[in-house]
Every structure is written in structure tokens, then in C-alpha cells.
Amino acid sequence: MFNLIDKLTGWMDKMTEGSARRMALSTGRRSFLARTGAVIVGGAMLPVLPFDRTFGIVPANAAEADEFSCEYWRYCALDGNLCNSCGGTLTQCPPGSEASKVSWVGTCKNPADGKDYLVSYNDCCGRTECDNAPFCNTNQGERPGYRMGLHNDINWCMANASVGYHCTVAVLVGLAE
Ligand code: ABN
């Protein structure tokens, strides 16, 4: 009989000890410190995660840059050679090339009035690449290649009869609302 009572109380002791240890583990001071530490370290990591912080940021020298340099405000989302250094202008294709039928449209802030403008980047097609002009790769707001439709590393001459890429113009479409 005593044996049975001994076993029973021993079993109850083990159960109580087990649940007391489990509770101490999940609500104790160490567990609180571990959780708080994880939150603090996790929070500190957030600012270094790979968010795109470039959108809407105007380079410091955008106000002074002229239209022959990649820093010019209207080229904020451009990927290509500047046509105005290839015999064309800011908005017109060089002789012997024609504007792409499809284009990439970016939103750039004009430092002169602080307003955002839609800019159409049409490739000029039908001539060999103009590689003695500044090549700009600003691409503000672009997303990686696997986000189809949001990627600008594309030959926009693809819909033209002659798909050879020559250079890129930057045509103002209007104010971004
Ligand atoms: N939009 C300019 C361009 C042309 C060919 C390949 C990549 C980018």
C-alpha cells in the first residue's frame, strides 16, 4: 500500500516539476531577455533590407546638369545612349533612324518647379548602336528583370520593322498627377 502511495506521489512530483520548468522557460527573465533581444536585433536589421530607396530622389547636381549629361533630370529613368550626342536632339531621333513604337515611361522631378513629369523614353531604331554618346542607366523606379513589365533593360525597337537599337530620346508626356 505504502509502495503504491510512494509511486503516486513520485509521479505527481515529476509532473509538477515538469510543468514548473516549462512555465519558467516560457515566462522567465531569460526568456523575456531573449525575446526582447530578438526584437531589438530584428528592428536594427530592417533599415538594411534591400528596399529601393532611389525612387523620387533627385541627384544633387540635377538642377545644374545639362541635357548632354546623364544627370539631367529628364533622364531619371533612362537606359540607353543619349540621342542628342548621336546627331539627334533631346526629343528627335538622328537621321536614318525612327522612334520606337513602344516605349518605357518614367516619372521624373523637374528641379526647376519641383513637379513630377511623365517622360517617354523612345528608342531610335534602324541603325547600328551609337556608342560614342553618353550611356545612361539611371532607371529610377525600375524593378528587377523577373518583374516583367516593370523592367527597362529592353530593346524597345522590338515592335518596329527594323529592330536595330541606335539611341534613346526623352519626350515629355505631361504632368504626373
Ligand atoms: N532601351 C535601350 C536598350 C536597347 C537594347 C537593349 C537594352 C536596352
Coordinates of C-alpha atoms in Angstrom, one line a residue, residues 68-141:
F68 CA 24.1 66.1 -72.6
S69 CA 24.8 64.5 -69.3
C70 CA 23.1 61.5 -67.6
E71 CA 22.4 63.6 -64.5
Y72 CA 19.9 65.8 -66.4
W73 CA 16.6 65.5 -64.6
R74 CA 14.6 64.2 -67.6
Y75 CA 16.9 61.2 -67.8
C76 CA 15.9 59.9 -64.3
A77 CA 14.6 56.5 -65.6
L78 CA 16.6 56.1 -68.8
D79 CA 18.5 53.1 -70.1
G80 CA 20.4 53.9 -73.3
N81 CA 22.6 56.2 -75.3
L82 CA 21.7 59.8 -75.5
C83 CA 20.4 60.6 -79.0
N84 CA 21.4 64.3 -78.7
S85 CA 25.0 63.1 -78.8
C86 CA 24.3 61.0 -81.9
G87 CA 23.1 63.6 -84.4
G88 CA 19.6 63.8 -82.9
T89 CA 18.1 66.0 -80.2
L90 CA 16.6 65.5 -76.8
T91 CA 13.3 64.5 -78.4
Q92 CA 14.2 63.7 -82.0
C93 CA 15.9 60.6 -83.5
P94 CA 19.1 61.0 -85.5
P95 CA 18.6 61.0 -89.3
G96 CA 18.2 57.5 -90.7
S97 CA 16.6 56.1 -87.5
E98 CA 13.0 56.1 -86.4
A99 CA 11.3 56.3 -83.0
S100 CA 10.2 53.0 -81.4
K101 CA 6.5 52.3 -81.5
V102 CA 6.6 51.2 -77.8
S103 CA 8.5 52.9 -75.0
W104 CA 9.3 53.0 -71.4
V105 CA 7.7 55.7 -69.4
G106 CA 9.3 57.1 -66.2
T107 CA 8.4 59.8 -63.7
C108 CA 11.0 62.5 -63.1
K109 CA 11.0 65.5 -60.8
N110 CA 11.9 68.8 -62.5
P111 CA 14.1 70.6 -60.1
A112 CA 13.1 74.0 -61.7
D113 CA 9.5 73.7 -60.5
G114 CA 9.5 70.7 -58.1
K115 CA 6.9 69.0 -60.2
D116 CA 6.8 65.3 -61.4
Y117 CA 6.6 64.7 -65.1
L118 CA 5.9 61.6 -67.2
V119 CA 8.8 61.1 -69.6
S120 CA 8.6 58.7 -72.6
Y121 CA 11.9 57.0 -73.4
N122 CA 11.7 56.0 -77.0
D123 CA 14.5 54.1 -78.6
C124 CA 15.6 55.2 -82.0
C125 CA 15.7 52.2 -84.4
G126 CA 17.1 51.1 -87.7
R127 CA 20.7 52.0 -87.3
T128 CA 23.6 50.3 -85.5
E129 CA 24.2 51.3 -81.9
C130 CA 25.5 54.8 -81.4
D131 CA 28.2 54.0 -78.9
N132 CA 30.1 57.3 -78.9
A133 CA 27.4 59.0 -76.8
P134 CA 26.9 59.0 -73.0
F135 CA 25.3 55.8 -71.9
C136 CA 22.8 56.4 -69.1
N137 CA 21.5 53.7 -66.8
T138 CA 19.5 55.7 -64.2
N139 CA 16.3 53.6 -64.3
Q140 CA 14.6 55.2 -61.3
G141 CA 11.6 53.1 -60.3

